[in-house]
């Protein structure tokens, strides 16, 4: 089998560790198993993702970018004035630019997390619960804010792990503008 590191005990997986042959396989079954693992190894080497890994990559990237955008303005979540103004018509006019950026990044993070968890429609109550659990609220102390930041980082790490070994963190900086490059056919 190609790239299999084939032994009598099993075959080498994408991480180099031996995957034991399932019990009861004859030589043809072992060969088919080794070929399947070789195909998986090739997929991993070329960066091919499963559907689940692809979604985790997308949501993880969205969450990482949101968390980057929140850094330095996290305290905006504690703004009672901003919270009250959010419920008013034309509330953005009464909110600071940093509060607006904070809310956008927070909403992006929560949407990515809940889209992964629910797969479709996101209920208002569920969204608000995650907001209270994971993001600063008026009256939160420093310890509570650290705990919420840690919870967000755990959620990001979970997405990264779900995306598999080929996960790539976003490389753009907050506010960076990317453009289409016709010479390469890619967005840079």
PDB file of C-alpha atoms in Angstrom:
ATOM      1  CA  UNK A   1       0.000   0.000   0.000  1.00  0.00           C
ATOM      2  CA  UNK A   2       1.255   3.457  -0.922  1.00  0.00           C
ATOM      3  CA  UNK A   3       2.759   5.418   1.964  1.00  0.00           C
ATOM      4  CA  UNK A   4       1.355   2.865   4.305  1.00  0.00           C
ATOM      5  CA  UNK A   5       4.317   2.026   6.516  1.00  0.00           C
ATOM      6  CA  UNK A   6       2.680  -1.381   6.321  1.00  0.00           C
ATOM      7  CA  UNK A   7       3.492  -3.716   9.212  1.00  0.00           C
ATOM      8  CA  UNK A   8       1.968  -6.932  10.422  1.00  0.00           C
ATOM      9  CA  UNK A   9       0.201  -4.953  13.182  1.00  0.00           C
ATOM     10  CA  UNK A  10      -1.303  -2.218  11.034  1.00  0.00           C
ATOM     11  CA  UNK A  11      -0.579   0.692   8.752  1.00  0.00           C
ATOM     12  CA  UNK A  12       0.782   4.200   9.399  1.00  0.00           C
ATOM     13  CA  UNK A  13      -1.901   6.898   9.590  1.00  0.00           C
ATOM     14  CA  UNK A  14      -1.666  10.572   8.590  1.00  0.00           C
ATOM     15  CA  UNK A  15       0.089  11.389  11.866  1.00  0.00           C
ATOM     16  CA  UNK A  16       2.618   8.543  11.464  1.00  0.00           C
ATOM     17  CA  UNK A  17       1.106   6.424  14.230  1.00  0.00           C
ATOM     18  CA  UNK A  18       0.250   2.814  13.467  1.00  0.00           C
ATOM     19  CA  UNK A  19      -3.455   2.129  12.963  1.00  0.00           C
ATOM     20  CA  UNK A  20      -4.040  -1.521  13.838  1.00  0.00           C
ATOM     21  CA  UNK A  21      -5.798  -3.692  11.299  1.00  0.00           C
ATOM     22  CA  UNK A  22      -9.342  -4.523  12.372  1.00  0.00           C
ATOM     23  CA  UNK A  23      -9.616  -8.047  13.702  1.00  0.00           C
ATOM     24  CA  UNK A  24     -10.665 -10.820  11.314  1.00  0.00           C
ATOM     25  CA  UNK A  25      -9.348  -9.299   8.062  1.00  0.00           C
ATOM     26  CA  UNK A  26      -7.847 -11.651   5.513  1.00  0.00           C
ATOM     27  CA  UNK A  27      -4.970 -10.498   3.285  1.00  0.00           C
ATOM     28  CA  UNK A  28      -7.369  -8.883   0.776  1.00  0.00           C
ATOM     29  CA  UNK A  29      -9.118  -7.031   3.619  1.00  0.00           C
ATOM     30  CA  UNK A  30      -5.778  -5.835   4.987  1.00  0.00           C
ATOM     31  CA  UNK A  31      -4.778  -4.597   1.549  1.00  0.00           C
ATOM     32  CA  UNK A  32      -8.076  -2.714   1.132  1.00  0.00           C
ATOM     33  CA  UNK A  33      -7.681  -1.215   4.624  1.00  0.00           C
ATOM     34  CA  UNK A  34      -4.075  -0.152   3.884  1.00  0.00           C
ATOM     35  CA  UNK A  35      -5.169   1.425   0.570  1.00  0.00           C
ATOM     36  CA  UNK A  36      -7.957   3.356   2.333  1.00  0.00           C
ATOM     37  CA  UNK A  37      -5.453   4.688   4.879  1.00  0.00           C
ATOM     38  CA  UNK A  38      -3.055   5.603   2.043  1.00  0.00           C
ATOM     39  CA  UNK A  39      -5.816   7.599   0.327  1.00  0.00           C
ATOM     40  CA  UNK A  40      -6.574   9.346   3.625  1.00  0.00           C
ATOM     41  CA  UNK A  41      -2.844  10.106   4.062  1.00  0.00           C
ATOM     42  CA  UNK A  42      -2.762  11.658   0.582  1.00  0.00           C
ATOM     43  CA  UNK A  43      -5.877  13.733   1.319  1.00  0.00           C
ATOM     44  CA  UNK A  44      -4.317  15.049   4.523  1.00  0.00           C
ATOM     45  CA  UNK A  45      -1.020  15.803   2.765  1.00  0.00           C
ATOM     46  CA  UNK A  46      -2.803  17.825   0.067  1.00  0.00           C
ATOM     47  CA  UNK A  47      -5.008  19.669   2.549  1.00  0.00           C
ATOM     48  CA  UNK A  48      -8.280  18.087   1.422  1.00  0.00           C
ATOM     49  CA  UNK A  49     -10.952  18.571   4.073  1.00  0.00           C
ATOM     50  CA  UNK A  50     -14.047  16.601   4.915  1.00  0.00           C
ATOM     51  CA  UNK A  51     -17.345  18.520   4.918  1.00  0.00           C
ATOM     52  CA  UNK A  52     -17.229  18.750   8.712  1.00  0.00           C
ATOM     53  CA  UNK A  53     -13.606  19.914   8.709  1.00  0.00           C
ATOM     54  CA  UNK A  54     -14.413  22.503   6.045  1.00  0.00           C
ATOM     55  CA  UNK A  55     -17.223  23.944   8.174  1.00  0.00           C
ATOM     56  CA  UNK A  56     -15.015  23.968  11.275  1.00  0.00           C
ATOM     57  CA  UNK A  57     -12.318  25.766   9.249  1.00  0.00           C
ATOM     58  CA  UNK A  58     -14.827  28.400   8.143  1.00  0.00           C
ATOM     59  CA  UNK A  59     -16.380  28.918  11.578  1.00  0.00           C
ATOM     60  CA  UNK A  60     -13.023  28.741  13.378  1.00  0.00           C
ATOM     61  CA  UNK A  61     -11.566  31.399  11.090  1.00  0.00           C
ATOM     62  CA  UNK A  62     -14.600  33.626  11.653  1.00  0.00           C
ATOM     63  CA  UNK A  63     -14.294  33.189  15.427  1.00  0.00           C
ATOM     64  CA  UNK A  64     -10.546  33.879  15.423  1.00  0.00           C
ATOM     65  CA  UNK A  65     -10.991  37.070  13.399  1.00  0.00           C
ATOM     66  CA  UNK A  66     -13.804  38.195  15.696  1.00  0.00           C
ATOM     67  CA  UNK A  67     -11.643  37.558  18.765  1.00  0.00           C
ATOM     68  CA  UNK A  68      -8.776  39.545  17.215  1.00  0.00           C
ATOM     69  CA  UNK A  69     -11.149  42.448  16.575  1.00  0.00           C
ATOM     70  CA  UNK A  70     -12.365  42.326  20.183  1.00  0.00           C
ATOM     71  CA  UNK A  71      -8.853  42.532  21.648  1.00  0.00           C
ATOM     72  CA  UNK A  72      -8.266  45.962  23.105  1.00  0.00           C
ATOM     73  CA  UNK A  73     -11.936  46.969  23.055  1.00  0.00           C
ATOM     74  CA  UNK A  74     -13.315  44.116  25.165  1.00  0.00           C
ATOM     75  CA  UNK A  75     -14.325  46.550  27.902  1.00  0.00           C
ATOM     76  CA  UNK A  76     -16.884  48.065  25.511  1.00  0.00           C
ATOM     77  CA  UNK A  77     -19.133  45.129  26.362  1.00  0.00           C
ATOM     78  CA  UNK A  78     -19.509  46.530  29.868  1.00  0.00           C
ATOM     79  CA  UNK A  79     -20.953  49.800  28.553  1.00  0.00           C
ATOM     80  CA  UNK A  80     -24.405  50.217  30.033  1.00  0.00           C
ATOM     81  CA  UNK A  81     -25.005  53.207  27.776  1.00  0.00           C
ATOM     82  CA  UNK A  82     -24.056  51.166  24.694  1.00  0.00           C
ATOM     83  CA  UNK A  83     -26.353  48.337  25.777  1.00  0.00           C
ATOM     84  CA  UNK A  84     -29.284  50.698  26.289  1.00  0.00           C
ATOM     85  CA  UNK A  85     -28.601  52.542  23.013  1.00  0.00           C
ATOM     86  CA  UNK A  86     -28.612  49.190  21.165  1.00  0.00           C
ATOM     87  CA  UNK A  87     -32.324  48.898  21.836  1.00  0.00           C
ATOM     88  CA  UNK A  88     -33.188  52.364  20.588  1.00  0.00           C
ATOM     89  CA  UNK A  89     -34.049  53.330  17.030  1.00  0.00           C
ATOM     90  CA  UNK A  90     -30.933  54.796  15.375  1.00  0.00           C
ATOM     91  CA  UNK A  91     -28.887  53.375  18.292  1.00  0.00           C
ATOM     92  CA  UNK A  92     -25.617  53.355  16.335  1.00  0.00           C
ATOM     93  CA  UNK A  93     -25.629  57.145  16.232  1.00  0.00           C
ATOM     94  CA  UNK A  94     -25.506  57.162  20.029  1.00  0.00           C
ATOM     95  CA  UNK A  95     -22.793  54.487  20.300  1.00  0.00           C
ATOM     96  CA  UNK A  96     -19.044  54.928  20.106  1.00  0.00           C
ATOM     97  CA  UNK A  97     -17.203  53.517  17.080  1.00  0.00           C
ATOM     98  CA  UNK A  98     -15.397  51.062  19.384  1.00  0.00           C
ATOM     99  CA  UNK A  99     -18.708  49.838  20.810  1.00  0.00           C
ATOM    100  CA  UNK A 100     -20.047  49.319  17.291  1.00  0.00           C
ATOM    101  CA  UNK A 101     -16.905  47.348  16.313  1.00  0.00           C
ATOM    102  CA  UNK A 102     -17.159  45.318  19.516  1.00  0.00           C
ATOM    103  CA  UNK A 103     -20.813  44.403  18.878  1.00  0.00           C
ATOM    104  CA  UNK A 104     -20.110  43.432  15.267  1.00  0.00           C
ATOM    105  CA  UNK A 105     -17.205  41.154  16.282  1.00  0.00           C
ATOM    106  CA  UNK A 106     -19.198  39.646  19.183  1.00  0.00           C
ATOM    107  CA  UNK A 107     -22.152  38.927  16.899  1.00  0.00           C
ATOM    108  CA  UNK A 108     -19.878  37.351  14.306  1.00  0.00           C
ATOM    109  CA  UNK A 109     -18.286  35.095  16.938  1.00  0.00           C
ATOM    110  CA  UNK A 110     -21.614  33.969  18.409  1.00  0.00           C
ATOM    111  CA  UNK A 111     -23.138  33.385  14.973  1.00  0.00           C
ATOM    112  CA  UNK A 112     -20.231  31.149  13.909  1.00  0.00           C
ATOM    113  CA  UNK A 113     -20.367  29.163  17.138  1.00  0.00           C
ATOM    114  CA  UNK A 114     -24.122  28.681  17.063  1.00  0.00           C
ATOM    115  CA  UNK A 115     -24.214  27.914  13.348  1.00  0.00           C
ATOM    116  CA  UNK A 116     -21.819  25.034  14.048  1.00  0.00           C
ATOM    117  CA  UNK A 117     -23.864  23.848  17.022  1.00  0.00           C
ATOM    118  CA  UNK A 118     -27.344  24.204  15.529  1.00  0.00           C
ATOM    119  CA  UNK A 119     -26.601  23.981  11.836  1.00  0.00           C
ATOM    120  CA  UNK A 120     -29.387  26.327  10.821  1.00  0.00           C
ATOM    121  CA  UNK A 121     -31.691  28.802  12.524  1.00  0.00           C
ATOM    122  CA  UNK A 122     -30.357  30.484  15.631  1.00  0.00           C
ATOM    123  CA  UNK A 123     -32.916  31.303  18.307  1.00  0.00           C
ATOM    124  CA  UNK A 124     -32.881  34.708  19.969  1.00  0.00           C
ATOM    125  CA  UNK A 125     -32.770  33.168  23.474  1.00  0.00           C
ATOM    126  CA  UNK A 126     -29.843  30.925  22.541  1.00  0.00           C
ATOM    127  CA  UNK A 127     -27.958  33.876  21.050  1.00  0.00           C
ATOM    128  CA  UNK A 128     -28.564  36.032  24.134  1.00  0.00           C
ATOM    129  CA  UNK A 129     -27.518  33.195  26.467  1.00  0.00           C
ATOM    130  CA  UNK A 130     -24.202  32.782  24.634  1.00  0.00           C
ATOM    131  CA  UNK A 131     -23.725  36.551  24.729  1.00  0.00           C
ATOM    132  CA  UNK A 132     -24.124  36.554  28.525  1.00  0.00           C
ATOM    133  CA  UNK A 133     -21.930  33.454  28.965  1.00  0.00           C
ATOM    134  CA  UNK A 134     -19.045  34.449  26.707  1.00  0.00           C
ATOM    135  CA  UNK A 135     -18.869  38.233  26.468  1.00  0.00           C
ATOM    136  CA  UNK A 136     -18.479  41.083  28.967  1.00  0.00           C
ATOM    137  CA  UNK A 137     -21.691  42.551  30.329  1.00  0.00           C
ATOM    138  CA  UNK A 138     -22.323  45.704  32.358  1.00  0.00           C
ATOM    139  CA  UNK A 139     -21.240  44.964  35.938  1.00  0.00           C
ATOM    140  CA  UNK A 140     -18.720  42.181  35.114  1.00  0.00           C
ATOM    141  CA  UNK A 141     -15.503  42.358  37.111  1.00  0.00           C
ATOM    142  CA  UNK A 142     -12.016  41.642  35.736  1.00  0.00           C
ATOM    143  CA  UNK A 143     -12.043  37.992  36.872  1.00  0.00           C
ATOM    144  CA  UNK A 144     -15.355  37.371  35.134  1.00  0.00           C
ATOM    145  CA  UNK A 145     -14.065  39.006  31.946  1.00  0.00           C
ATOM    146  CA  UNK A 146     -10.967  36.760  31.996  1.00  0.00           C
ATOM    147  CA  UNK A 147     -13.163  33.698  32.494  1.00  0.00           C
ATOM    148  CA  UNK A 148     -15.324  34.667  29.519  1.00  0.00           C
ATOM    149  CA  UNK A 149     -12.246  35.291  27.351  1.00  0.00           C
ATOM    150  CA  UNK A 150     -10.960  31.842  28.314  1.00  0.00           C
ATOM    151  CA  UNK A 151     -14.296  30.303  27.341  1.00  0.00           C
ATOM    152  CA  UNK A 152     -14.071  31.963  23.917  1.00  0.00           C
ATOM    153  CA  UNK A 153     -10.541  30.646  23.456  1.00  0.00           C
ATOM    154  CA  UNK A 154     -11.679  27.116  24.351  1.00  0.00           C
ATOM    155  CA  UNK A 155     -14.446  27.413  21.725  1.00  0.00           C
ATOM    156  CA  UNK A 156     -11.917  28.572  19.110  1.00  0.00           C
ATOM    157  CA  UNK A 157      -9.549  25.723  19.998  1.00  0.00           C
ATOM    158  CA  UNK A 158     -12.415  23.254  19.610  1.00  0.00           C
ATOM    159  CA  UNK A 159     -13.136  24.540  16.114  1.00  0.00           C
ATOM    160  CA  UNK A 160      -9.460  24.331  15.189  1.00  0.00           C
ATOM    161  CA  UNK A 161      -9.259  20.731  16.384  1.00  0.00           C
ATOM    162  CA  UNK A 162     -12.453  19.861  14.519  1.00  0.00           C
ATOM    163  CA  UNK A 163     -10.955  21.317  11.322  1.00  0.00           C
ATOM    164  CA  UNK A 164      -8.146  18.778  11.515  1.00  0.00           C
ATOM    165  CA  UNK A 165      -4.391  19.041  11.143  1.00  0.00           C
ATOM    166  CA  UNK A 166      -4.664  21.275   8.070  1.00  0.00           C
ATOM    167  CA  UNK A 167      -6.306  24.169   9.950  1.00  0.00           C
ATOM    168  CA  UNK A 168      -4.769  27.509   9.070  1.00  0.00           C
ATOM    169  CA  UNK A 169      -5.348  30.543  11.244  1.00  0.00           C
ATOM    170  CA  UNK A 170      -6.421  33.670   9.371  1.00  0.00           C
ATOM    171  CA  UNK A 171      -3.478  35.750   8.240  1.00  0.00           C
ATOM    172  CA  UNK A 172      -5.192  39.060   7.628  1.00  0.00           C
ATOM    173  CA  UNK A 173      -5.050  41.744  10.253  1.00  0.00           C
ATOM    174  CA  UNK A 174      -8.254  43.381  11.469  1.00  0.00           C
ATOM    175  CA  UNK A 175      -9.239  46.118   9.047  1.00  0.00           C
ATOM    176  CA  UNK A 176      -6.918  44.855   6.283  1.00  0.00           C
ATOM    177  CA  UNK A 177      -8.307  45.079   2.766  1.00  0.00           C
ATOM    178  CA  UNK A 178      -7.783  42.066   0.506  1.00  0.00           C
ATOM    179  CA  UNK A 179      -7.898  42.377  -3.271  1.00  0.00           C
ATOM    180  CA  UNK A 180      -8.343  40.027  -6.215  1.00  0.00           C
ATOM    181  CA  UNK A 181      -5.087  39.334  -8.060  1.00  0.00           C
ATOM    182  CA  UNK A 182      -5.911  38.519 -11.718  1.00  0.00           C
ATOM    183  CA  UNK A 183      -2.383  37.169 -12.308  1.00  0.00           C
ATOM    184  CA  UNK A 184      -2.825  34.417  -9.717  1.00  0.00           C
ATOM    185  CA  UNK A 185      -6.612  34.196  -9.743  1.00  0.00           C
ATOM    186  CA  UNK A 186      -6.703  34.492  -5.958  1.00  0.00           C
ATOM    187  CA  UNK A 187      -7.695  37.015  -3.324  1.00  0.00           C
ATOM    188  CA  UNK A 188      -4.624  38.334  -1.523  1.00  0.00           C
TER     189      UNK A 188
END
